[in-house]
Tab-separated table of C-alpha atoms in Angstrom:
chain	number	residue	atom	x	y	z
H	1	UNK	CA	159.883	106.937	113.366
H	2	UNK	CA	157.605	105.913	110.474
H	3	UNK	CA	154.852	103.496	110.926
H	4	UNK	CA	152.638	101.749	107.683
H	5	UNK	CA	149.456	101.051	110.067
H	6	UNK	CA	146.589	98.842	107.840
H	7	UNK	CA	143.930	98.088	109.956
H	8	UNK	CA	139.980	99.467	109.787
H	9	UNK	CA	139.019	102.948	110.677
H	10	UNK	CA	135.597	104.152	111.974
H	11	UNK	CA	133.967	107.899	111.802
H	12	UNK	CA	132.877	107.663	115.400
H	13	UNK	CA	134.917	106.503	118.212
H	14	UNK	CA	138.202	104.671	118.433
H	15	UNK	CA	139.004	101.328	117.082
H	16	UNK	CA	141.578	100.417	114.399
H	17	UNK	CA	143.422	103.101	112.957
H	18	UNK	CA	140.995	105.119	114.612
H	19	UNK	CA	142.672	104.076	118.064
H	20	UNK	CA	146.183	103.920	116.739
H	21	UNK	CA	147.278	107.091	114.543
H	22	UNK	CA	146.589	109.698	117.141
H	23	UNK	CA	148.383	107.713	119.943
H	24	UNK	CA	151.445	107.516	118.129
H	25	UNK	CA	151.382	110.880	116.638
H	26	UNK	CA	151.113	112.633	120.030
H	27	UNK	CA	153.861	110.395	121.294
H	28	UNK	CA	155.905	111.900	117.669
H	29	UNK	CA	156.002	109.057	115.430
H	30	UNK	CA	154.705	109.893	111.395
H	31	UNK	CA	152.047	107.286	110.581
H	32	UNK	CA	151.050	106.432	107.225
H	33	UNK	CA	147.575	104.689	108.073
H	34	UNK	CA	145.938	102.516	104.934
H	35	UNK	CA	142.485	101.593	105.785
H	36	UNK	CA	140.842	98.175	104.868
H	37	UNK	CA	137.380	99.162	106.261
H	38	UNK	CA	135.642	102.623	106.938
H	39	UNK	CA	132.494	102.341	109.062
H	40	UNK	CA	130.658	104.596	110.788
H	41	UNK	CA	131.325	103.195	113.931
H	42	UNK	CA	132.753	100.146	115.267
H	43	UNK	CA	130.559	96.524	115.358
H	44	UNK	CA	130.514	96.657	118.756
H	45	UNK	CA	127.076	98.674	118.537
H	46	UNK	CA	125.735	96.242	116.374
H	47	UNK	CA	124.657	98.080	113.348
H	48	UNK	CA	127.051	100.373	111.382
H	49	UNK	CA	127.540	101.568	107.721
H	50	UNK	CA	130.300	101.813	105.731
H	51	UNK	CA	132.900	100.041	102.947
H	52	UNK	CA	134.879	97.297	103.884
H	53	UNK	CA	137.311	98.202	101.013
H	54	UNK	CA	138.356	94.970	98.232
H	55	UNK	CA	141.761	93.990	98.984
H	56	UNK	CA	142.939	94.633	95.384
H	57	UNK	CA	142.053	98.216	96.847
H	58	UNK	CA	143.955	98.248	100.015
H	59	UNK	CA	147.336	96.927	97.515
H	60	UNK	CA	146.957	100.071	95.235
H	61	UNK	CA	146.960	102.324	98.383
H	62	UNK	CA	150.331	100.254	99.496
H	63	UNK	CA	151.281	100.463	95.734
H	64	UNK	CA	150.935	103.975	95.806
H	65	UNK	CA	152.963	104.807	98.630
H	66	UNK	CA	155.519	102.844	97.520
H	67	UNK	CA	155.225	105.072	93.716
H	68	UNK	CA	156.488	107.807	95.868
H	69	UNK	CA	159.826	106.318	96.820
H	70	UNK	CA	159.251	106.468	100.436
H	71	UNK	CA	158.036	102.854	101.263
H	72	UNK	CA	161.792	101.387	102.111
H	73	UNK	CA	161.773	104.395	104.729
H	74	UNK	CA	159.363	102.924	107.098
H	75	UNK	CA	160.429	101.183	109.951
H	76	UNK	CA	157.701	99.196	111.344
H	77	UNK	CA	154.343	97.870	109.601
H	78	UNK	CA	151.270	97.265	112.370
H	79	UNK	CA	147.980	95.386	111.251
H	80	UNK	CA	145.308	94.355	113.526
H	81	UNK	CA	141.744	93.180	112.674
H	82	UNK	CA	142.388	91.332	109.298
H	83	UNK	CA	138.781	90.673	108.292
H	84	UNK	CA	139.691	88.062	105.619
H	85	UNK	CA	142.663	85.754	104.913
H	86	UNK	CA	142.745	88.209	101.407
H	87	UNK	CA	143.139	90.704	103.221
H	88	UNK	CA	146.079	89.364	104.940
H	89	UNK	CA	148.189	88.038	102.223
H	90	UNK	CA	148.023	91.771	100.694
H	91	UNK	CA	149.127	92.981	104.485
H	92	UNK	CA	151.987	90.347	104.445
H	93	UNK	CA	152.612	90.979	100.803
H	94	UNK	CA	153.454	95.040	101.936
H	95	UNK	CA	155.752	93.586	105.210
H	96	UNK	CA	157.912	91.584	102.350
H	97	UNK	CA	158.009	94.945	100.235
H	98	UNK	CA	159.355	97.092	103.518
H	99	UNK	CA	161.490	94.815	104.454
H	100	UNK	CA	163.414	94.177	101.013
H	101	UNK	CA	163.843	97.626	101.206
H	102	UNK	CA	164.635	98.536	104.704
H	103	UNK	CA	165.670	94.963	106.418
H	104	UNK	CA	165.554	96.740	109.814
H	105	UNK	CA	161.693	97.311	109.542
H	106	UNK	CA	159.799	95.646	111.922
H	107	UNK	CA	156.373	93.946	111.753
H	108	UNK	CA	153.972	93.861	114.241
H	109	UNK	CA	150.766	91.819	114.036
H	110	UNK	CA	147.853	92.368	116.796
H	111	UNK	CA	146.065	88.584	116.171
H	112	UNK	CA	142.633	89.714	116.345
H	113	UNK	CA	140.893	86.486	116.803
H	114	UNK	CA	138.560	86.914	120.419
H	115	UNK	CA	138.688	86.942	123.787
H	116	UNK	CA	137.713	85.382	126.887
H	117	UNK	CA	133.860	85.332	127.413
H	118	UNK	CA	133.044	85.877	123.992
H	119	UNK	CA	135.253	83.110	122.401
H	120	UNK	CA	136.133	83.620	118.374
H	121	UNK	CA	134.495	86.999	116.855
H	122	UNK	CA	136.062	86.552	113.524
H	123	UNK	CA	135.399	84.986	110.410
H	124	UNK	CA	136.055	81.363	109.993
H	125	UNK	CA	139.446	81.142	108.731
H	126	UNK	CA	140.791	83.917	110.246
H	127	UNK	CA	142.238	82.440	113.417
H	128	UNK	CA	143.954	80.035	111.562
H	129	UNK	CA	145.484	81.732	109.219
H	130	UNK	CA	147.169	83.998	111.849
H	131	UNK	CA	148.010	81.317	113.813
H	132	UNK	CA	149.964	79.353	110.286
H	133	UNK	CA	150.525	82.311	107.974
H	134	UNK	CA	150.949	85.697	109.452
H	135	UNK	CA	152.440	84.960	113.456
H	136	UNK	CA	155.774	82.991	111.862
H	137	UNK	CA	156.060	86.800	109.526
H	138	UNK	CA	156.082	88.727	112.480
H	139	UNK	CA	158.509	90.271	114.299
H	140	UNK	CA	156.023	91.522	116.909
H	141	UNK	CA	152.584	89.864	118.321
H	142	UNK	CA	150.100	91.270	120.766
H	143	UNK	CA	147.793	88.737	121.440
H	144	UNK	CA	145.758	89.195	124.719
H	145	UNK	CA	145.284	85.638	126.929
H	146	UNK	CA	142.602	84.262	125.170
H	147	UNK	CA	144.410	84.498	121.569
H	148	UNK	CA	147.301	83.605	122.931
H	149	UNK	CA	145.870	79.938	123.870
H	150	UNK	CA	144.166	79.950	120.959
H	151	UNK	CA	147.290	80.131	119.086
H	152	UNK	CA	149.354	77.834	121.088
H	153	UNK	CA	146.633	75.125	121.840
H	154	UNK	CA	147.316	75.659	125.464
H	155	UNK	CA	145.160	76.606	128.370
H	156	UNK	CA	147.112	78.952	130.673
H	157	UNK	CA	146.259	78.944	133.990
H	158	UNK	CA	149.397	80.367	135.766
H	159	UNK	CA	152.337	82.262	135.033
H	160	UNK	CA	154.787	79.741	134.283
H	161	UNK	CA	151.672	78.314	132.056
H	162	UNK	CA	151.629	81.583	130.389
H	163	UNK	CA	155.716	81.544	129.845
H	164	UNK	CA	155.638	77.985	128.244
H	165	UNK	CA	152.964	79.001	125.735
H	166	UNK	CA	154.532	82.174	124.868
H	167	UNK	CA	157.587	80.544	124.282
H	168	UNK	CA	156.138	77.980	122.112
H	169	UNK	CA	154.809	81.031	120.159
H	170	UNK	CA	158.600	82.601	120.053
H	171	UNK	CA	159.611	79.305	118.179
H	172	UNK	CA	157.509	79.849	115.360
H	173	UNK	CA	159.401	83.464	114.552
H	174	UNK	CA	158.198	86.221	116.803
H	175	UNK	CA	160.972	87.382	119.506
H	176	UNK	CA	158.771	90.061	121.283
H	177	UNK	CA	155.480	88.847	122.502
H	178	UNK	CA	153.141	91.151	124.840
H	179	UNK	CA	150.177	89.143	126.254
H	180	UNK	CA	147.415	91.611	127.571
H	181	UNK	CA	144.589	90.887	129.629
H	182	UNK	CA	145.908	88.228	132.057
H	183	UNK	CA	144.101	86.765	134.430
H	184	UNK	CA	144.431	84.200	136.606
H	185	UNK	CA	142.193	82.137	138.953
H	186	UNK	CA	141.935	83.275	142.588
H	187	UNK	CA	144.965	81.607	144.500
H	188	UNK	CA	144.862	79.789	147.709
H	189	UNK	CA	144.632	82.372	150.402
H	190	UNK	CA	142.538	84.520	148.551
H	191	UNK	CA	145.113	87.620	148.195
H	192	UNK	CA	143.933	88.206	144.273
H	193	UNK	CA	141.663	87.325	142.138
H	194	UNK	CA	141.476	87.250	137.855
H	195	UNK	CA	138.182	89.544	138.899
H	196	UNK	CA	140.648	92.404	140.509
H	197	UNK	CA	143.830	92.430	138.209
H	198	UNK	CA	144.862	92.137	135.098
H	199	UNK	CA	148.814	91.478	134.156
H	200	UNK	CA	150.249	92.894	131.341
H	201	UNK	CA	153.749	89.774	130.336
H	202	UNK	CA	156.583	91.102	127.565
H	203	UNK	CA	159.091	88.252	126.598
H	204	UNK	CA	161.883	88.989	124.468
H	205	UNK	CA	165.511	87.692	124.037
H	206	UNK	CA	166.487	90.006	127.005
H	207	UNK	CA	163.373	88.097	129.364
H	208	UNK	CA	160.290	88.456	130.638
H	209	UNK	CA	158.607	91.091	132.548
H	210	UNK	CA	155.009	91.387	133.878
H	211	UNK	CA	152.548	94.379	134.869
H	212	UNK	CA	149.787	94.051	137.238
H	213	UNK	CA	146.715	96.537	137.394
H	214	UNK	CA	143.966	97.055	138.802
H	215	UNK	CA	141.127	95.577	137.086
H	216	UNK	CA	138.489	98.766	135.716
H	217	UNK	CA	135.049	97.998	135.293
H	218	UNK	CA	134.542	98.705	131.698
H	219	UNK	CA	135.229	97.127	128.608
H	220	UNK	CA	135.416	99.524	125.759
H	221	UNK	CA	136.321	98.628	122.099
H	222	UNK	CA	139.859	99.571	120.920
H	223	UNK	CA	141.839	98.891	123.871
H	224	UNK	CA	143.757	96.309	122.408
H	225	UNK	CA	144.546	98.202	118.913
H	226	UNK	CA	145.975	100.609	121.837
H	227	UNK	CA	147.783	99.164	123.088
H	228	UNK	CA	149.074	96.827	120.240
H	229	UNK	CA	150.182	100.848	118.713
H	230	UNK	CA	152.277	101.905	122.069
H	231	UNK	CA	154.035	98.744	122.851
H	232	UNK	CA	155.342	99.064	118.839
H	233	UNK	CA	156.217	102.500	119.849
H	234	UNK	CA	157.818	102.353	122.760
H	235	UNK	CA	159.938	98.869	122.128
H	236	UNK	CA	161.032	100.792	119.202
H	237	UNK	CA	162.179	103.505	120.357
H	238	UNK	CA	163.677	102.331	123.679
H	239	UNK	CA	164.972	98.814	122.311
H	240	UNK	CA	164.041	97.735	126.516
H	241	UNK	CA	160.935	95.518	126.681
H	242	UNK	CA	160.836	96.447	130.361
H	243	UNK	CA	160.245	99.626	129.733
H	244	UNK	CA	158.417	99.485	126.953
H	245	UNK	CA	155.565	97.447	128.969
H	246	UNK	CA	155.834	99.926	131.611
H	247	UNK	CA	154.855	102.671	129.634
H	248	UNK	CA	152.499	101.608	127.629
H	249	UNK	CA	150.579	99.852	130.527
H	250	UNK	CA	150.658	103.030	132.372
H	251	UNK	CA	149.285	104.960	129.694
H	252	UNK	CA	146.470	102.352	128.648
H	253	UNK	CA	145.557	102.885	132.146
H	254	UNK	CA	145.347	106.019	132.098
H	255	UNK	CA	143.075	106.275	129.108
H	256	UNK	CA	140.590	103.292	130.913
H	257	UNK	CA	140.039	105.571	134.139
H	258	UNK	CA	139.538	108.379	132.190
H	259	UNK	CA	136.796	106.767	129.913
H	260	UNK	CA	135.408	105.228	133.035
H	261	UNK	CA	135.559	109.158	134.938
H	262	UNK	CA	133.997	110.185	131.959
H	263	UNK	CA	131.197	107.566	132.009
H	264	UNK	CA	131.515	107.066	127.914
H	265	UNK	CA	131.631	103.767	125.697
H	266	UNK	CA	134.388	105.162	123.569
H	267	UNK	CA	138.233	105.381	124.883
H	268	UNK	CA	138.853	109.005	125.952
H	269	UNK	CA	142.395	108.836	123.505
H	270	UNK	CA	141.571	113.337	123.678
H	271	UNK	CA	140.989	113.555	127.187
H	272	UNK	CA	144.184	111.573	127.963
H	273	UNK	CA	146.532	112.170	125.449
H	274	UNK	CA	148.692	114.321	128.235
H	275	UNK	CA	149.038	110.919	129.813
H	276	UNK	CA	149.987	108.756	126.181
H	277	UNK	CA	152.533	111.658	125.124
H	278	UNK	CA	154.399	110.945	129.089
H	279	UNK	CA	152.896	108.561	130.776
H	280	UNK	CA	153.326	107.871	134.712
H	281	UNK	CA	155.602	105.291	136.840
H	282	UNK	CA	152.540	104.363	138.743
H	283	UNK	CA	153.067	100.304	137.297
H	284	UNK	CA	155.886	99.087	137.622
H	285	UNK	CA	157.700	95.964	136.136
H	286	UNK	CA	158.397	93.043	138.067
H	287	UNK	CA	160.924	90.530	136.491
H	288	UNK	CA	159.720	86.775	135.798
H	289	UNK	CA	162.811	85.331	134.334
């Protein structure tokens, strides 16, 4: 399979590009990554160096590529972390190019907009224009809870809260939707709390499937980008949403406990790349609907 990835890269550590080429080349896949930032390291740290590249830049990359002949033989496009609404018309602009040329192509958007505790972390504009420009182009969205209510105007509280809202979002264009990061508040009798899992929901056509995990103490940039990278992968190349969750939970996992066993900020993608390329059962799907 042939991926066009645009999304930033850093030098050090894994966020970006920087999370998602490796990942999919040890699980196979070619990758054509196009850059629209390179920075030393990710903002998490709060000081960094580095271009963020000029759109006009990023489109002769995607201009050049498609010089060589080769641009109609990609079958998906992934973007994450947009960084300007600019930036995302030239992103959108390449997903109309790929698809004249290949209609098959698929487009998957990660909607980098924030996340629970921290709220919005992108520019102002940003959220909206995914929410009104780029989610209705997609084929594919990734948004973890917090976007996910951000783009639906819904708080989600529960899982048939989290099904409506998703849905609502599947109206608008997008037939696969992965929500990561669930959480949920503690229930009656105190079996679970949203501070000891995390679920992992896929709705497609087919229907909707949830993981739960264990909830890791850490929080390391990237994870999303990840994941965003496998579930295009793996829904891809299995065409089952079911099991395409499954894996690429499972493997996410498996890259969390082994940057927590490590005792590192950035994800251990090396350490654990045994577990991306064939990831364990050790999650399992449960059926919603």
């Amino acid at each position: 399979m042939r991926i066009l990835s645009i999304q930033s890269s850093v030098a050090y550590g894994h966020v970006g590009n920087s999370a998602a080429v490796f990942p999919l080349q040890r699980l196979g896949h070619e990758v054509w990554p196009v850059v629209t930032v390179h920075f030393s390291n990710h903002t998490g740290y709060g000081a960094w160096r580095g271009p963020l590249l000029a759109p006009d830049d990023v489109r002769e990359v995607i201009a050049g590529i498609a010089d060589r002949g080769v641009l109609g033989t990609a079958d998906a496009v992934l973007s994450g972390y947009q960084g300007d609404p600019a930036m995302g018309a030239v992103i959108l602009d390449a997903v109309a190019q790929v698809k004249a040329l290949n209609p098959a192509a698929r487009y998957c958007c990660d909607p980098v907009i924030g996340d629970v505790g921290r709220g919005v972390f992108v520019r102002p504009g940003i959220p909206e224009f995914l929410r009104d420009e780029v989610v209705p182009h997609a084929d594919i969205v990734t948004p973890n809870h917090f976007e996910l209510d951000f783009l639906t105007g819904r708080t989600t509280t529960s899982p048939e809260e989290v099904l409506a809202a998703v849905d609502e979002l599947r109206d608008r264009g997008p037939r696969d939707v992965l929500v990561t990061s669930v959480r949920y508040p503690r229930v009656a009798d105190g079996s679970a709390t949203d501070e000891e899992e995390l679920d992992v929901v896929a709705v497609s056509d087919e229907g909707a499937w949830a993981v739960t995990t264990p909830l890791l103490p850490i929080g390391p940039n990237g994870g999303g980008d990840l994941t965003a990278a496998l579930y295009l992968a793996h829904l891809l190349e299995t065409g089952s949403p079911q099991t395409a969750v499954e894996r690429t939970t499972n493997a996410v996992f498996a890259v969390l406990q082994a940057t927590l066993d490590a005792g590192t900020r950035e994800l251990a993608l090396v350490a654990a790349q045994d577990a991306i390329a064939g990831p364990s059962a050790r999650f399992v799907a449960r059926r919603l609907r």
